[in-house]
Coordinates of C-alpha atoms in Angstrom, one line a residue:
M24 CA -26.5 -70.0 -147.1
R25 CA -30.1 -70.9 -146.0
P26 CA -31.2 -70.2 -142.5
H27 CA -30.8 -73.1 -140.1
R28 CA -33.8 -74.8 -138.7
P29 CA -34.3 -75.0 -134.9
L30 CA -31.8 -77.2 -133.2
V31 CA -34.2 -80.1 -132.6
H32 CA -34.5 -80.5 -136.4
L33 CA -31.0 -79.4 -137.2
L34 CA -29.3 -82.2 -135.3
G35 CA -31.5 -84.7 -137.1
V36 CA -30.3 -83.5 -140.5
L37 CA -26.6 -82.6 -140.1
P38 CA -24.1 -85.3 -139.2
A39 CA -22.5 -85.1 -135.8
V40 CA -19.1 -84.4 -137.3
A41 CA -20.2 -81.0 -138.7
G42 CA -19.7 -79.1 -135.5
A43 CA -16.3 -80.6 -134.9
L44 CA -15.2 -79.8 -138.5
L45 CA -16.2 -76.2 -138.2
A46 CA -14.4 -76.0 -134.8
V47 CA -11.2 -77.1 -136.6
L48 CA -11.8 -74.6 -139.4
L49 CA -12.2 -71.8 -136.8
G50 CA -9.2 -72.8 -134.9
A51 CA -11.1 -73.1 -131.6
P52 CA -9.8 -75.4 -128.9
A53 CA -11.4 -78.6 -128.0
A54 CA -12.9 -78.2 -124.5
Q55 CA -15.7 -79.3 -122.1
A56 CA -18.9 -77.5 -121.7
A57 CA -18.7 -74.4 -119.5
D58 CA -19.3 -75.7 -116.0
N59 CA -18.4 -74.4 -112.6
G60 CA -19.5 -77.5 -110.7
T61 CA -22.8 -75.9 -109.7
W62 CA -24.4 -75.1 -113.0
A63 CA -23.4 -75.5 -116.7
V64 CA -24.1 -73.8 -119.9
F65 CA -23.8 -75.6 -123.3
P66 CA -25.5 -76.2 -126.7
T67 CA -28.7 -78.2 -126.2
P68 CA -28.2 -81.9 -126.8
A69 CA -30.1 -83.8 -129.5
P70 CA -33.6 -85.0 -128.6
G71 CA -33.5 -87.9 -126.2
Q72 CA -29.9 -87.3 -125.2
K73 CA -28.5 -85.9 -121.9
T74 CA -25.1 -84.9 -123.2
T75 CA -23.8 -83.2 -126.4
S76 CA -20.7 -83.6 -128.5
R77 CA -20.5 -79.8 -128.9
A78 CA -18.6 -78.0 -126.1
Y79 CA -19.3 -74.6 -127.7
F80 CA -21.5 -73.2 -130.5
F81 CA -19.9 -73.4 -134.0
H82 CA -21.8 -71.9 -136.9
Q83 CA -21.3 -70.6 -140.4
G84 CA -23.7 -68.3 -142.1
A85 CA -23.7 -65.7 -144.9
A86 CA -24.3 -62.0 -144.3
G87 CA -28.0 -61.3 -144.2
T88 CA -29.1 -64.8 -143.1
T89 CA -30.7 -66.0 -139.8
L90 CA -29.6 -69.1 -137.9
A91 CA -31.3 -70.9 -135.0
D92 CA -30.0 -72.9 -132.1
S93 CA -30.7 -73.6 -128.4
V94 CA -28.7 -73.2 -125.2
T95 CA -29.1 -75.5 -122.2
I96 CA -28.6 -74.5 -118.5
T97 CA -28.4 -77.3 -116.0
N98 CA -28.6 -76.9 -112.2
A99 CA -26.6 -79.6 -110.2
T100 CA -27.7 -78.3 -106.8
D101 CA -30.6 -79.4 -104.5
A102 CA -32.2 -75.9 -104.7
P103 CA -33.5 -73.8 -107.6
I104 CA -31.3 -71.1 -109.0
T105 CA -32.4 -67.9 -110.7
F106 CA -30.3 -66.6 -113.6
R107 CA -30.0 -63.6 -115.7
V108 CA -29.3 -65.0 -119.2
Y109 CA -27.7 -62.7 -121.8
A110 CA -25.7 -62.7 -125.0
T111 CA -22.5 -60.7 -125.3
D112 CA -19.2 -60.2 -127.1
A113 CA -16.0 -62.1 -126.5
M114 CA -12.6 -60.6 -125.9
N115 CA -9.1 -61.4 -124.8
T116 CA -8.0 -60.1 -121.4
P117 CA -5.2 -57.5 -122.1
S118 CA -2.8 -59.2 -119.8
G119 CA -2.3 -62.9 -120.4
G120 CA -4.8 -63.1 -123.2
A121 CA -7.4 -65.3 -121.5
F122 CA -10.8 -65.7 -123.3
A123 CA -13.5 -63.6 -121.6
L124 CA -17.1 -62.6 -122.1
L125 CA -18.2 -59.1 -121.3
P126 CA -20.0 -58.6 -118.0
V127 CA -23.7 -57.9 -117.9
E128 CA -23.1 -54.2 -117.2
T129 CA -21.3 -53.7 -120.6
R130 CA -23.5 -53.5 -123.6
P131 CA -22.2 -55.6 -126.6
T132 CA -21.5 -53.9 -129.9
G133 CA -20.5 -56.9 -132.0
T134 CA -21.5 -60.6 -132.2
G135 CA -23.5 -60.3 -129.0
T136 CA -26.0 -58.0 -130.7
W137 CA -26.7 -60.6 -133.4
I138 CA -27.9 -63.2 -130.9
R139 CA -31.6 -62.8 -130.1
L140 CA -32.9 -64.6 -127.0
P141 CA -36.6 -65.0 -126.3
E142 CA -38.3 -61.9 -124.8
R143 CA -39.2 -63.9 -121.6
T144 CA -35.5 -64.6 -121.1
A145 CA -34.0 -61.3 -122.2
D146 CA -36.3 -59.1 -120.2
R147 CA -36.5 -61.1 -116.9
P148 CA -34.6 -63.7 -114.8
V149 CA -35.3 -67.4 -115.3
T150 CA -35.3 -70.1 -112.7
V151 CA -33.8 -73.6 -113.2
P152 CA -35.2 -76.2 -110.8
A153 CA -33.1 -78.3 -108.5
K154 CA -31.3 -81.1 -110.4
G155 CA -33.1 -79.8 -113.5
R156 CA -32.3 -78.1 -116.8
L157 CA -33.7 -75.4 -119.0
D158 CA -33.5 -75.2 -122.8
I159 CA -33.6 -71.7 -124.3
P160 CA -34.0 -71.4 -128.1
F161 CA -32.4 -68.4 -129.8
T162 CA -31.8 -67.0 -133.3
V163 CA -28.7 -65.3 -134.8
R164 CA -29.4 -62.6 -137.3
I165 CA -26.3 -61.9 -139.3
P166 CA -26.2 -58.3 -140.6
E167 CA -26.2 -57.6 -144.3
D168 CA -22.9 -55.7 -143.9
A169 CA -21.2 -58.4 -141.7
N170 CA -17.5 -58.7 -142.6
P171 CA -16.1 -62.0 -143.7
G172 CA -14.2 -64.0 -141.1
D173 CA -14.7 -65.1 -137.5
H174 CA -17.0 -63.4 -135.1
V175 CA -17.0 -64.6 -131.5
G176 CA -19.4 -64.0 -128.6
G177 CA -21.1 -66.1 -126.0
I178 CA -24.3 -66.8 -123.9
V179 CA -23.9 -66.2 -120.2
A180 CA -26.0 -67.5 -117.2
L181 CA -25.4 -65.1 -114.3
N182 CA -26.6 -66.2 -110.9
T183 CA -28.7 -63.4 -109.5
K184 CA -27.8 -64.3 -105.9
V185 CA -24.9 -62.4 -104.3
E186 CA -22.5 -65.0 -103.1
G187 CA -19.9 -62.8 -101.4
I188 CA -18.6 -59.3 -100.8
K189 CA -15.5 -57.9 -102.3
K190 CA -13.8 -54.7 -101.0
D191 CA -12.5 -52.3 -103.6
G192 CA -10.9 -49.6 -101.5
K193 CA -13.7 -48.2 -99.3
V194 CA -16.4 -49.6 -101.6
Q195 CA -18.0 -53.0 -101.1
V196 CA -19.1 -54.9 -104.2
G197 CA -21.4 -57.9 -104.3
V198 CA -19.9 -60.9 -106.1
R199 CA -22.1 -62.9 -108.4
R200 CA -20.9 -65.9 -110.3
S201 CA -21.5 -66.6 -114.0
V202 CA -20.8 -69.3 -116.6
G203 CA -20.8 -68.6 -120.3
A204 CA -20.8 -70.8 -123.5
R205 CA -18.6 -69.6 -126.3
F206 CA -20.2 -68.8 -129.7
Y207 CA -18.1 -69.0 -132.8
L208 CA -19.5 -67.8 -136.2
R209 CA -17.8 -67.6 -139.5
V210 CA -19.1 -65.4 -142.3
P211 CA -17.9 -66.8 -145.7
G212 CA -15.6 -64.6 -147.7
P213 CA -11.9 -63.8 -148.1
L214 CA -9.9 -64.9 -145.0
T215 CA -6.9 -62.8 -144.1
P216 CA -4.9 -64.2 -141.2
A217 CA -2.5 -61.6 -139.9
L218 CA -0.4 -61.5 -136.7
S219 CA 2.1 -59.0 -135.4
I220 CA 4.5 -58.9 -132.5
E221 CA 5.2 -55.5 -130.9
H222 CA 6.9 -53.8 -128.0
L223 CA 9.5 -56.5 -127.4
R224 CA 11.8 -55.8 -124.5
V225 CA 13.9 -57.5 -121.9
D226 CA 14.0 -56.7 -118.1
R227 CA 17.0 -58.2 -116.3
R228 CA 17.7 -58.9 -112.6
A229 CA 21.3 -59.9 -111.9
P230 CA 22.9 -60.9 -108.6
L231 CA 24.9 -58.2 -106.7
L232 CA 28.0 -60.4 -107.1
P233 CA 28.1 -61.6 -110.6
W234 CA 28.1 -65.4 -111.3
T235 CA 27.3 -66.2 -107.7
K236 CA 23.7 -66.8 -108.8
D237 CA 22.0 -67.1 -112.1
A238 CA 20.7 -63.8 -113.7
R239 CA 17.0 -63.8 -114.5
A240 CA 15.2 -61.9 -117.2
V241 CA 11.7 -61.3 -118.3
V242 CA 10.9 -61.0 -122.0
S243 CA 7.8 -58.9 -122.6
Y244 CA 5.9 -58.4 -125.8
S245 CA 2.5 -57.8 -127.3
L246 CA 0.7 -60.0 -129.8
V247 CA -1.9 -58.4 -132.1
N248 CA -4.4 -60.3 -134.3
R249 CA -4.7 -58.0 -137.3
G250 CA -6.6 -60.4 -139.5
N251 CA -10.2 -61.6 -139.5
V252 CA -9.8 -65.2 -138.3
V253 CA -9.2 -66.7 -134.8
L254 CA -5.6 -67.7 -134.3
D255 CA -3.8 -70.2 -132.0
P256 CA -0.5 -68.3 -131.6
R257 CA 2.9 -69.8 -130.8
I258 CA 6.1 -68.0 -129.8
A259 CA 9.8 -68.9 -130.4
L260 CA 12.8 -67.1 -128.8
H261 CA 16.4 -67.0 -130.1
A262 CA 19.2 -64.9 -128.7
E263 CA 22.8 -64.5 -129.7
G264 CA 25.7 -63.0 -127.8
L265 CA 29.1 -61.6 -128.9
F266 CA 30.7 -63.4 -131.9
G267 CA 27.3 -65.1 -132.7
R268 CA 27.2 -67.4 -129.7
T269 CA 23.7 -68.8 -129.1
V270 CA 22.6 -68.0 -125.5
L271 CA 18.9 -68.8 -125.9
D272 CA 17.1 -71.1 -128.3
R273 CA 13.4 -71.9 -127.5
R274 CA 11.4 -73.7 -130.1
P275 CA 7.8 -72.6 -130.9
K276 CA 5.7 -72.9 -127.8
D277 CA 1.9 -73.1 -127.8
L278 CA 0.7 -70.2 -125.7
G279 CA -2.6 -71.9 -124.8
L280 CA -4.8 -69.1 -125.9
V281 CA -7.3 -68.2 -128.6
L282 CA -6.4 -64.8 -130.1
L283 CA -9.6 -63.2 -131.4
P284 CA -9.6 -60.9 -134.5
G285 CA -8.7 -57.3 -133.6
Q286 CA -7.4 -58.2 -130.1
R287 CA -4.1 -57.2 -128.5
V288 CA -2.6 -59.1 -125.6
D289 CA 0.5 -58.5 -123.4
L290 CA 2.6 -61.6 -122.6
T291 CA 5.8 -62.4 -120.8
E292 CA 8.4 -65.2 -121.0
T293 CA 10.8 -66.0 -118.2
W294 CA 14.5 -66.4 -119.0
A295 CA 16.0 -68.1 -116.0
D296 CA 19.7 -68.2 -116.9
A297 CA 20.2 -64.9 -118.8
P298 CA 23.7 -63.7 -119.7
Q299 CA 25.5 -61.6 -117.1
L300 CA 28.2 -60.1 -119.2
D301 CA 27.4 -59.9 -122.9
R302 CA 25.9 -57.9 -125.7
V303 CA 22.8 -59.8 -126.7
T304 CA 20.5 -59.7 -129.8
L305 CA 17.1 -61.2 -129.1
T306 CA 14.6 -62.3 -131.8
A307 CA 11.0 -63.3 -131.1
K308 CA 9.1 -65.1 -133.8
A309 CA 5.3 -65.5 -133.6
T310 CA 3.5 -68.1 -135.6
A311 CA 0.0 -69.8 -135.5
A312 CA -1.0 -73.4 -135.4
G313 CA -2.2 -74.8 -138.7
R314 CA -1.0 -71.7 -140.7
P315 CA 2.6 -72.4 -141.9
D316 CA 2.8 -69.3 -144.0
L317 CA 1.9 -67.0 -141.1
A318 CA 5.0 -65.7 -139.3
E319 CA 6.1 -62.4 -137.8
S320 CA 9.4 -61.5 -136.1
A321 CA 10.6 -58.7 -133.9
G322 CA 14.0 -58.1 -132.4
T323 CA 15.8 -56.1 -129.7
Q324 CA 19.3 -55.7 -128.3
F325 CA 20.5 -55.2 -124.7
L326 CA 23.8 -55.0 -122.9
A327 CA 24.2 -57.5 -120.1
V328 CA 26.5 -55.9 -117.5
P329 CA 26.7 -56.6 -113.8
W330 CA 26.3 -52.9 -113.0
P331 CA 26.4 -53.3 -109.1
A332 CA 29.8 -55.1 -109.4
V333 CA 31.0 -52.5 -111.9
G334 CA 29.9 -49.8 -109.5
V335 CA 31.8 -51.4 -106.6
V336 CA 34.9 -51.7 -108.8
L337 CA 34.7 -48.1 -109.9
V338 CA 34.2 -46.9 -106.3
L339 CA 37.2 -49.0 -105.1
T340 CA 39.3 -47.9 -108.0
G341 CA 38.4 -44.2 -107.4
A342 CA 39.2 -44.6 -103.7
G343 CA 42.5 -46.3 -104.4
L344 CA 43.4 -43.5 -106.9
A345 CA 42.5 -40.8 -104.4
A346 CA 44.6 -42.5 -101.7
W347 CA 47.5 -42.7 -104.0
V348 CA 47.3 -39.0 -105.0
V349 CA 47.0 -38.0 -101.3
R350 CA 50.0 -40.1 -100.4
R351 CA 52.1 -38.7 -103.3
R352 CA 51.3 -35.2 -102.2
R353 CA 52.3 -35.9 -98.7
N354 CA 55.5 -37.4 -99.8
R355 CA 56.3 -34.4 -101.8
G356 CA 55.6 -32.2 -98.7
D357 CA 58.1 -34.1 -96.5
E358 CA 61.1 -33.6 -98.8
P359 CA 63.7 -30.9 -97.4
A360 CA 63.7 -27.7 -99.2
E361 CA 66.9 -26.7 -101.0
E362 CA 68.9 -23.9 -99.2
A363 CA 69.7 -20.8 -101.3
P364 CA 73.5 -20.2 -101.8
D365 CA 75.1 -17.4 -99.9
L366 CA 75.8 -14.4 -102.1
E367 CA 78.6 -11.9 -101.3
P368 CA 77.7 -8.3 -101.6
V369 CA 79.0 -6.5 -104.6
A370 CA 81.4 -3.6 -103.8

């Protein structure tokens, strides 16, 4: 694929629908530009326009080619703001799977290294005037050995001003806010969607007295994107008790996250009315939106027993049995002993 022209020319050549089409192909969610109410970061609008139809960056380029685009930072305040602007890699947070961009202290090793900002921006902070905006052109150099599939990163504007102090034990850490625009890039080639569900388990919390309240359970599992494309995962849960009775049946639910290639996330599902006395087989099925052939299942079994109540019953039973034994022994001790017969002496 030929290198893209700068964005000011690119938007005049490609139809506006191209970015949206690529967003659908990548499986990325529709969203608004990255904005915290004070400043925003998004793809530069077309010449003469204040807004853009692109919430994020979406590109496709072959290995060994160079693309070009531009990022815009707007300042909605009445005072200038100085930013550290940098490109970095994207990731899913291990717990919950939220989309995240690496902090400035962590050096990127993937997509973030492909994005080249101007030296004046990469080496020193930049200032956006009050109620103003700044357009920063950049290039994307795709390595010759880039693997086919989706590569995700972002461009971040970090406010250099410390806005607060956070205590971490005895250490005080300055808090600075940042906003980042996502960058999705697809390298053409074989696409291999793959998803696995691992470490499925159930943690139960039952009332002390069974059936006086509902038992609650938490279903925990890990989702792993083992393919080379972005996935929009869904999860379905089905559980059967003794004799094949259905005790839980949840249809596929959109998890509301974008699972990036190579990422693992730990997730939980709440089970509000879990069985209190049963032997349960739970099956979790993971799928992905727009990929009907992609499905992975995992199963586990657990014994639902009201152990506190069982313990009380055992204690009371043991106490009753002990009392019965003691009483029986005492009754035996109160019986009169049989007198020995008188024997006459033998002459």
